[in-house]
Coordinates of C-alpha atoms and ligand atoms in Angstrom, one line a residue:
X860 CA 25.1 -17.9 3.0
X861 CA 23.5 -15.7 0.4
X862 CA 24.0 -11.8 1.2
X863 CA 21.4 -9.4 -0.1
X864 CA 20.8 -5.6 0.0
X865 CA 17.5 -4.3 0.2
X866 CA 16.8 -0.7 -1.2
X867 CA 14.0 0.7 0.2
X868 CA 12.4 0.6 3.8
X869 CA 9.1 1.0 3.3
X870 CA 6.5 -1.4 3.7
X871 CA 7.7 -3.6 0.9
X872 CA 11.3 -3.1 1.8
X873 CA 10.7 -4.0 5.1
X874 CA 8.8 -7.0 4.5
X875 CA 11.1 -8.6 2.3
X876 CA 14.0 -7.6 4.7
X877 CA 11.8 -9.7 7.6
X878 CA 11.5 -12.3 5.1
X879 CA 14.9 -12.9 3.8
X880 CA 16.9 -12.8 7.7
X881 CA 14.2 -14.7 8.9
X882 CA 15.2 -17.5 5.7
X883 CA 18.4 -17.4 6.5
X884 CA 19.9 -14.8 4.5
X885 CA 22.6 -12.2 5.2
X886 CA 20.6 -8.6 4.8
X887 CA 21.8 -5.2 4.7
X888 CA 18.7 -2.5 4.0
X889 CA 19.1 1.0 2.6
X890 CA 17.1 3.9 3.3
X891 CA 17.6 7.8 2.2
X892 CA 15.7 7.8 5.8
X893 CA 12.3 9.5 4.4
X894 CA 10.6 6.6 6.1
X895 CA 12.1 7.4 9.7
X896 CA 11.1 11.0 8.8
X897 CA 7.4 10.0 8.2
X898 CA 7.7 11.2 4.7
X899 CA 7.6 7.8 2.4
X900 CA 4.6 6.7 0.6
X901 CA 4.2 4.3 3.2
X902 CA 3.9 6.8 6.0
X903 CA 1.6 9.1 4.2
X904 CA -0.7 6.6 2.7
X905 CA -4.4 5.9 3.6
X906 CA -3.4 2.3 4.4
X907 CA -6.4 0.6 4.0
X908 CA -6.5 -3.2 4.0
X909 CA -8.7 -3.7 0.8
X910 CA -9.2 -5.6 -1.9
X911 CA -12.8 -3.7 -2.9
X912 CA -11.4 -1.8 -5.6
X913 CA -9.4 -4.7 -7.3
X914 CA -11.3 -4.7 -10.8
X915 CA -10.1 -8.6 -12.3
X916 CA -10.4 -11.6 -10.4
X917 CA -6.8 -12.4 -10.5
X918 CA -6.0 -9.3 -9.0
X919 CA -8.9 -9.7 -6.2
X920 CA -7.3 -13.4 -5.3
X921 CA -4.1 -11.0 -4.8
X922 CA -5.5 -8.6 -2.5
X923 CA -7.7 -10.9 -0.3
X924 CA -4.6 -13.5 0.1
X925 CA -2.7 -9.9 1.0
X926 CA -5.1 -9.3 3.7
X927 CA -5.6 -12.7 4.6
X928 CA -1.2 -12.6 5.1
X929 CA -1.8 -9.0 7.3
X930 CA -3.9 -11.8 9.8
X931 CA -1.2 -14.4 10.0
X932 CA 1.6 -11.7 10.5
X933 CA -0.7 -10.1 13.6
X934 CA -0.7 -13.3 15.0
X935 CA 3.1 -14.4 14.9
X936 CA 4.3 -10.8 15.8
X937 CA 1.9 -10.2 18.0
X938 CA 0.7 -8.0 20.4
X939 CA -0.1 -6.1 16.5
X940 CA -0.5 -2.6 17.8
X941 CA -0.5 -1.3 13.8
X942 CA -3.1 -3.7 12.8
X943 CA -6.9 -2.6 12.9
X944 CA -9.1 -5.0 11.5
X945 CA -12.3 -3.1 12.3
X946 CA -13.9 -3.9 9.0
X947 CA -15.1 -0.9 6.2
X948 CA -18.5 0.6 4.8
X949 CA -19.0 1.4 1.1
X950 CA -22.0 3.5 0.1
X951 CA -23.0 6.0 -2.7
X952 CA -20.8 4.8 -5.3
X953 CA -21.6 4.5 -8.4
X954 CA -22.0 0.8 -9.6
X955 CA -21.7 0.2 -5.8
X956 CA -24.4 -3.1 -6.0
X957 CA -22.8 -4.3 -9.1
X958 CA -19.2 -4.1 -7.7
X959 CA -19.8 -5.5 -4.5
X960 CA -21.6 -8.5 -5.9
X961 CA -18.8 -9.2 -8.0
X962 CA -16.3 -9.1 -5.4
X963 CA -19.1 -11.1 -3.3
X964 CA -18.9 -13.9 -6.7
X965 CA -15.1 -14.2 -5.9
X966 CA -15.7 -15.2 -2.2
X967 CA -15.5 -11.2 -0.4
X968 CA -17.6 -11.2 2.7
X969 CA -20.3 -8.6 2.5
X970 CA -23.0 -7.6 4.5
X971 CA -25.5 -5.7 3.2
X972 CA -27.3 -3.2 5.1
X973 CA -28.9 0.2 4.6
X974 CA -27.6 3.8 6.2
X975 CA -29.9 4.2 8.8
X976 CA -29.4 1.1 10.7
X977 CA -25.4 1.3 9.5
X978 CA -25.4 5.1 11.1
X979 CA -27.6 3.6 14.6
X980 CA -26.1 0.7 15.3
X981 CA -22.8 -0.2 13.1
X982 CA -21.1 3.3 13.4
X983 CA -23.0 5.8 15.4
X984 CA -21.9 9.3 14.9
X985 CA -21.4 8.5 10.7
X986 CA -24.5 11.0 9.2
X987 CA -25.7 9.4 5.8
X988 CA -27.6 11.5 3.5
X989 CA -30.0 9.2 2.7
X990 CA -31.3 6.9 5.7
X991 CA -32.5 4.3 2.8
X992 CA -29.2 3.9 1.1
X993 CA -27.7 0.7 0.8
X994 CA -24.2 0.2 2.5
X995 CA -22.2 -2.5 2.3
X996 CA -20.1 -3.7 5.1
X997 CA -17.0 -5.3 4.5
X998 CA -15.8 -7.3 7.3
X999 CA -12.8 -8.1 6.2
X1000 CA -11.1 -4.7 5.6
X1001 CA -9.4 -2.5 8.0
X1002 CA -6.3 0.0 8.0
X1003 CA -2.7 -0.3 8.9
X1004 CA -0.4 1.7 11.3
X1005 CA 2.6 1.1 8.4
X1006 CA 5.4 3.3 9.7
X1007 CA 4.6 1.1 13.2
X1008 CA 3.9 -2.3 11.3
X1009 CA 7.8 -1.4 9.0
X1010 CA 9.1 0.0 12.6
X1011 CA 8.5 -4.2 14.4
X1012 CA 9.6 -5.5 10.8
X1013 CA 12.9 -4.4 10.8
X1014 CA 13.4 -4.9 14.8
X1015 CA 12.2 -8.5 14.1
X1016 CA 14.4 -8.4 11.3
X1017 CA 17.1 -7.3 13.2
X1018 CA 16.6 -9.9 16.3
X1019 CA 17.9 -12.4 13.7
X1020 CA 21.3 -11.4 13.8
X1021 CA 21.5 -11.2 10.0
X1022 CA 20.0 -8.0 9.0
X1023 CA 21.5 -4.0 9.3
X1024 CA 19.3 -1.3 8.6
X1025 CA 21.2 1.7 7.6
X1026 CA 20.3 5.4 6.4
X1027 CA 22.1 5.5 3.5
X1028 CA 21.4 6.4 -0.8
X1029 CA 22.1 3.7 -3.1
X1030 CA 23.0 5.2 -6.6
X1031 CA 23.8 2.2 -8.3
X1032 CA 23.4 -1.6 -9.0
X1033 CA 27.0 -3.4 -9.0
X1034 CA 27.6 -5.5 -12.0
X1035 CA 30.6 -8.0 -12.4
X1036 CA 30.1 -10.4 -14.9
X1037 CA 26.5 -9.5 -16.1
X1038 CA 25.3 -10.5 -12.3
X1039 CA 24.7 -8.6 -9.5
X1040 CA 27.6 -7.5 -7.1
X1041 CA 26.3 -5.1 -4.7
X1042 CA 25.2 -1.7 -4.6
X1043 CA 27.0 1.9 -4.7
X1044 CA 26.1 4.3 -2.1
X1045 CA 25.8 8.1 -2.4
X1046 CA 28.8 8.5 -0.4
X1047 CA 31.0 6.2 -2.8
X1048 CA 31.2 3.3 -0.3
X1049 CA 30.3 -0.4 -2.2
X1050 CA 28.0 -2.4 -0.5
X1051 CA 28.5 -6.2 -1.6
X1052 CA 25.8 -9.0 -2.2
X1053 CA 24.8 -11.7 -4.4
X1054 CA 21.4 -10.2 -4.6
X1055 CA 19.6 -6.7 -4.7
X1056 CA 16.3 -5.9 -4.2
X1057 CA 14.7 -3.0 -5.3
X1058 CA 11.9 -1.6 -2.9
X1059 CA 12.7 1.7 -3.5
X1060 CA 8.7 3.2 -4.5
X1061 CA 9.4 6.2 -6.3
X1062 CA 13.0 6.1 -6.4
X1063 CA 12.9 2.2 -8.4
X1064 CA 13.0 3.3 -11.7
X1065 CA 16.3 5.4 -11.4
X1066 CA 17.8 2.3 -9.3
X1067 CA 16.2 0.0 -11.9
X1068 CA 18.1 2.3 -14.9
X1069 CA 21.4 1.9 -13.0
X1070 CA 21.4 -2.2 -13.3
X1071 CA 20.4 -2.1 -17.3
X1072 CA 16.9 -2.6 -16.5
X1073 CA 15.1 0.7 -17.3
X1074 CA 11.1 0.8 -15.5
X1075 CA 10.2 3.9 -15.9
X1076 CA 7.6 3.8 -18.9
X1077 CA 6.3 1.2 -17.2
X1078 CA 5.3 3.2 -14.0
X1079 CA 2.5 5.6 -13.6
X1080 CA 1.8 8.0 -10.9
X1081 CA -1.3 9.3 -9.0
X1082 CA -1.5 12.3 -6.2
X1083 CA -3.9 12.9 -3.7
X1084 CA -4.3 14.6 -0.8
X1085 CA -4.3 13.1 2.2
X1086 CA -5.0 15.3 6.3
X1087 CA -4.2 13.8 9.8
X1088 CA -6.9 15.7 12.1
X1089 CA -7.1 16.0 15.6
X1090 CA -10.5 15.8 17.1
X1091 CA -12.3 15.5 20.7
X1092 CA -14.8 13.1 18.8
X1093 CA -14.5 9.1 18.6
X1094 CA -13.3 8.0 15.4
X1095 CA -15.3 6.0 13.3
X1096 CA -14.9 2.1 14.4
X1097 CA -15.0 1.3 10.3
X1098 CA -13.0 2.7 7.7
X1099 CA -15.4 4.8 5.7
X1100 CA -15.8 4.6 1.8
X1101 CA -18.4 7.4 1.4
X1102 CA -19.6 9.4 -2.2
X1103 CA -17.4 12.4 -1.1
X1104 CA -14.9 11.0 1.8
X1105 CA -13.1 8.5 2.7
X1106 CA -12.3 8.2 6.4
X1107 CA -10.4 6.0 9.2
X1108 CA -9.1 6.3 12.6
X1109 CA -5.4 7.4 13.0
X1110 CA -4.8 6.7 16.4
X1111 CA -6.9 7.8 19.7
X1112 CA -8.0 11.6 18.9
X1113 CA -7.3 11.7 15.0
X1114 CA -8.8 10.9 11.8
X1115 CA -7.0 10.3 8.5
X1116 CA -9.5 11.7 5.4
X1117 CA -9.1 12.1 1.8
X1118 CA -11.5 12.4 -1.0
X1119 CA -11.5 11.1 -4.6
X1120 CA -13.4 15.2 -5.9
X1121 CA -10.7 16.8 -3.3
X1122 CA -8.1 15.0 -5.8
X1123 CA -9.7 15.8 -9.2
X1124 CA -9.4 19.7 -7.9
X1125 CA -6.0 18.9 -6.9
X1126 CA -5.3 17.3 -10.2
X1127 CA -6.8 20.9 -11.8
X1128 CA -4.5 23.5 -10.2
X1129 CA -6.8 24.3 -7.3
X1130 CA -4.6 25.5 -4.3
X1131 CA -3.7 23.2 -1.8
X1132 CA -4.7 25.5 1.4
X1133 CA -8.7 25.3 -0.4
X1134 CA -8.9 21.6 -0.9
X1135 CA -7.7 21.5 3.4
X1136 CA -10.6 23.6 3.8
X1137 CA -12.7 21.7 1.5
X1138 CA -11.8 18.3 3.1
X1139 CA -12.9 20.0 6.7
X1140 CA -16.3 20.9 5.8
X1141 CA -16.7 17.2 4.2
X1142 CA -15.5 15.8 7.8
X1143 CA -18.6 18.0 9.5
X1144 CA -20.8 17.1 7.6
X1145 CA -20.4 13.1 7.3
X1146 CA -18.9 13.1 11.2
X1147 CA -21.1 15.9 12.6
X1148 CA -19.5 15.1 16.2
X1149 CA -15.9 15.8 15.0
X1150 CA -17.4 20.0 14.5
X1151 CA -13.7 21.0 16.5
X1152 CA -11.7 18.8 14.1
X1153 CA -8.0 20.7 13.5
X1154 CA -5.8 19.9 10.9
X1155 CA -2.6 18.2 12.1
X1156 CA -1.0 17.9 9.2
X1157 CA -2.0 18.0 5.4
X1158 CA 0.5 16.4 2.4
X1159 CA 0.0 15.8 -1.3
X1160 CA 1.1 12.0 -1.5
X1161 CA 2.1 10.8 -4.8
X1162 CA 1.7 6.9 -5.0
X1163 CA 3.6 5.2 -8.1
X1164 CA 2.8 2.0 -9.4
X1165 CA 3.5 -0.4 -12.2
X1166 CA 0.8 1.0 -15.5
X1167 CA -0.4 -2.2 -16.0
X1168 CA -2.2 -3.1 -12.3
X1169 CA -0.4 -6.3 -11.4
X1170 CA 2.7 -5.5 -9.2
X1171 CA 6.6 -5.5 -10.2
X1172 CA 7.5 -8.5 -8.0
X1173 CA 10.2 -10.8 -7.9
X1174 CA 13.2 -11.9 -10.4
X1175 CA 14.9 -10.4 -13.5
X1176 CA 16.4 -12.9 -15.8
X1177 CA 18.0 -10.7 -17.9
X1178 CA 20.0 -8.9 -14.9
X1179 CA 21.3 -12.3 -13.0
X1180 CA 20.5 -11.4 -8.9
X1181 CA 18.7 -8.3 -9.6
X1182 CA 15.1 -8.2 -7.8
X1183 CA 12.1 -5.8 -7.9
X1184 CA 9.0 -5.0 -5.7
X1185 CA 7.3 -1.9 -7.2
X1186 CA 3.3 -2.2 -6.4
X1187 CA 0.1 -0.3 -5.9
X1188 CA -1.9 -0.9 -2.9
X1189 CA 1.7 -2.0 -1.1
X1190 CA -0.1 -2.0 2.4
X1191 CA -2.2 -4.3 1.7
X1192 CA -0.1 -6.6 -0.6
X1193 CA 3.6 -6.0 0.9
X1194 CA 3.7 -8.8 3.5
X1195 CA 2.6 -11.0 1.1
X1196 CA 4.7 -10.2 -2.0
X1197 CA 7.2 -9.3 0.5
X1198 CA 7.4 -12.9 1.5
X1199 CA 7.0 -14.5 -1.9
X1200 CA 9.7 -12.5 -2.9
X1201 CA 11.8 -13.8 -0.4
X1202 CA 11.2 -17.1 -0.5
X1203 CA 11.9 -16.6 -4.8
X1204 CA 15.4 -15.1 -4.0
X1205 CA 16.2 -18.0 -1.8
X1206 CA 14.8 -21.2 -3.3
X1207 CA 14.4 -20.1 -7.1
X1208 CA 10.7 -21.0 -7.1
X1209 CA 8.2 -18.6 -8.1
X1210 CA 4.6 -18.9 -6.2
X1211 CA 1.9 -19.3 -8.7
X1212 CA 0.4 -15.9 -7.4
X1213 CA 3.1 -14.0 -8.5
X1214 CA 3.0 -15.3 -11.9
X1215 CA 1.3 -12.3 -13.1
X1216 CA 4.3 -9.9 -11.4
X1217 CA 7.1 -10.6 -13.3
X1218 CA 9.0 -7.6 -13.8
X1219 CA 9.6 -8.4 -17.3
X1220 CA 5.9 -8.5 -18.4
X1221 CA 5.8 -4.9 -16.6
X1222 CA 8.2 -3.9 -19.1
X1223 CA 6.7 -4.9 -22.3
X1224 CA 5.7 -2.3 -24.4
X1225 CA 2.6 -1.9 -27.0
X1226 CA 3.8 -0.1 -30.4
X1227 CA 2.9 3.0 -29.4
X1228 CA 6.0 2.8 -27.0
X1229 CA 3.8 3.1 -23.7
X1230 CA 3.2 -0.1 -21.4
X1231 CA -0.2 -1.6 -21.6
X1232 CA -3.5 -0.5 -19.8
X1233 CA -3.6 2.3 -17.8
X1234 CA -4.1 1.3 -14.3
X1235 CA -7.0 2.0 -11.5
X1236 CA -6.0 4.4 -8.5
X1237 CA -5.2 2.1 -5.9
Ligands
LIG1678 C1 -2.6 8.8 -1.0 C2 -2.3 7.4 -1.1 C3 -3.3 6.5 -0.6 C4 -3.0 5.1 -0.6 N1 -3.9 4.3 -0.1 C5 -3.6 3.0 0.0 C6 -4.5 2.1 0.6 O1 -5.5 2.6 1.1 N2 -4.2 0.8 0.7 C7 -3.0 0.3 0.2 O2 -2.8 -0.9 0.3 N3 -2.1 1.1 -0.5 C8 -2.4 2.4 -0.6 N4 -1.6 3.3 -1.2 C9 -0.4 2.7 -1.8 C10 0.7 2.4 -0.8 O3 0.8 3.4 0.1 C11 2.0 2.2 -1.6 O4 1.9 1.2 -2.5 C12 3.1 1.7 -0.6 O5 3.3 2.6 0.5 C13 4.5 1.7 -1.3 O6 5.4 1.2 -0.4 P1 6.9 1.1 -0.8 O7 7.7 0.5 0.3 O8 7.0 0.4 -2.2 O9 7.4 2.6 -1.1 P2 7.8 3.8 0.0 O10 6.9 3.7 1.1 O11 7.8 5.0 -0.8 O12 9.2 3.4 0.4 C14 10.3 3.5 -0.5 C15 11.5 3.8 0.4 O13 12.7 3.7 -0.4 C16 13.6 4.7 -0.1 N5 14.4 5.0 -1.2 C17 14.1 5.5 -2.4 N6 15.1 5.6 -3.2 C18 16.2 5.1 -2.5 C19 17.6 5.0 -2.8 N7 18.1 5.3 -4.0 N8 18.4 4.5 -1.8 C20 17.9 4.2 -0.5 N9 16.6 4.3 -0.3 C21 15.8 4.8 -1.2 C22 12.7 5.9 0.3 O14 13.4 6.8 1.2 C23 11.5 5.2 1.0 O15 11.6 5.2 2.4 C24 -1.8 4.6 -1.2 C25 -0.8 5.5 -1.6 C26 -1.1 6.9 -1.6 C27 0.0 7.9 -2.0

């Protein structure tokens, strides 16, 4: 029986973890233990379910199978208490007709609408600026519970038999031979396997350094800042794409909000404790109901994500057992890459839709020494 270690319990760590016990393999998975802390990238993200802002078909195709994979997941662990499939509302945007017909072209569901029959009857208590703007309803979108969803994937994981979950650093990649042997802990303890994978968000590249197999050119990161608030108002039944907020749910009572201006000011120098306040008076006056909103808590979230948009997903040639799951928009894509990963690691076949995510193309350089194209905020 194959026996792999997975770094990284995040989404993606935990998906592929699920994946690989429930395929048969032997799984030990690592974590410093940010994510039982509530303090990975997982926890803090916005955890949408989107594939709106995916700007090339083949990346679309990626993001709507993603989702499509977060509906077949509900329904084999069900009941899915982190899944929220309430659908999404885009308005205000520049290019927003274009973009949505595009997406619309590659088979998206839309609905068009405009904002004062979206603010009456789709999502009363939502105030649009203009009641004649055009909004477009996504029905397929939604947002993820992820530290819920990575808390069932591990238990199922778990329920196998063949997978550990332990709080523990992994320094190293162990080589013998030029392949894979294990992993070194922080604490000096070997941990052995035929195969790693690395699902360790921003702490890949070093990991990726130690096995010969240096990522960090090829990774790019992006901060934003991102308030849980508590509030006697309903939230909104959509998740909310507005010009100046974005907004879901969090759970009965709270909202999670962050806004793409907020972040260019954070990106500038302006001091955290502002943008909070900033964010507030956005929240009035879009949810004019949520007046008593309080700020639970407030973090600057760095995401980082392969530079060239396609995600970091699946085998290394060049380091024999060593895998890789590095990705933007991990929510919405890690139960799928999660499983294709898996399913690579254990049968040697590579799904056609990770054909585009092989960690080697993330690699290549241009001769300026930088990895292609910059990449899109996710
Ligand atoms: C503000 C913000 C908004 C976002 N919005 C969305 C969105 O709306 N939709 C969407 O799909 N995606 C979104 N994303 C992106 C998404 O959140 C990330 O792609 C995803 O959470 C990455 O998951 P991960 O498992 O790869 O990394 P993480 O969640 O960071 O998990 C990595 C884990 O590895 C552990 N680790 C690191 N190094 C080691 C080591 N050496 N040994 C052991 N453990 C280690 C860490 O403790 C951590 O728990 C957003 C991100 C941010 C920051």
């Amino acid at each position: 029986m194959t026996r792999a270690v997975v770094v990284g319990a995040g989404i993606t760590g935990a998906c592929v973890t699920y994946h690989l016990a429930r395929l048969g393999v032997r799984v030990h998975c690592l974590d410093t233990g940010q994510g039982s802390r509530g303090e990975n990238t997982s926890a803090v993200s916005f955890a949408r379910l989107s594939a709106f802002q995916q700007p090339t078909a083949t990346r679309f195709r990626l993001a709507a199978a993603g989702i499509a994979e977060h509906r077949r997941l509900a329904g084999t662990l069900a009941p899915a208490a982190w899944w929220h499939p309430g659908g999404s509302m885009a308005w205000g945007l520049p290019d927003l007709t274009e973009h949505t017909e595009r997406l619309r072209s590659w088979g998206y569901r839309v609905r068009w609408t405009d904002a004062a029959h979206a603010g009456s009857a789709l999502d009363p208590g939502v105030r649009f600026t203009d009641p004649r703007a055009p909004v477009a309803v996504l029905p397929d979108e939604g947002w993820v519970d992820a530290p819920t969803l990575i808390g069932v994937l591990l238990a199922a994981a778990g329920d196998t038999g063949r997978a550990t979950v332990e709080v523990a650093r992994a320094t190293t990649v162990v080589l013998r031979d030029g392949r894979v042997a294990g992993v070194r802990c922080a604490d000096g303890r070997e941990v052995q396997a035929d195969a790693v994978v690395n699902a360790a968000g921003p702490g890949a590249a070093t990991l990726a350094a130690s096995a010969g197999a240096p990522l960090d050119s090829a990774l790019a990161d992006r901060s934003s800042l991102v308030a849980d608030l508590l509030t006697s108002a309903r939230p909104p039944r959509h998740v909310l794409r507005g010009p100046t907020l974005h907004v879901r749910g969090a759970g009965r009572g709270r909202l999670r909000v962050r806004s793409d201006q907020v972040d260019t000011s954070l990106a500038a120098g302006v001091p955290v404790p502002e943008l909070v306040e900033d964010l507030l008076v956005r929240v009035r006056r879009m949810l004019p109901r949520a007046t008593d909103a309080t700020v639970a808590r407030a973090v600057v979230a760095t995401a980082v994500f392969p530079r060239r948009g396609h995600p970091c997903a699946g085998a290394l040639p060049a380091v024999p057992g060593y895998h890789e799951l590095v990705t933007n928009s991990g929510v919405t894509l890690g139960p799928l890459i999660g499983r294709l990963v898996a399913e690579e690691l254990v049968t040697g076949q590579t799904d056609p839709l990770l054909y585009d995510c092989r960690p080697q193309d993330a690699r290549v350089r241009t001769t300026s020494g930088r990895s292609p194209s910059p990449v899109p905020p996710s």
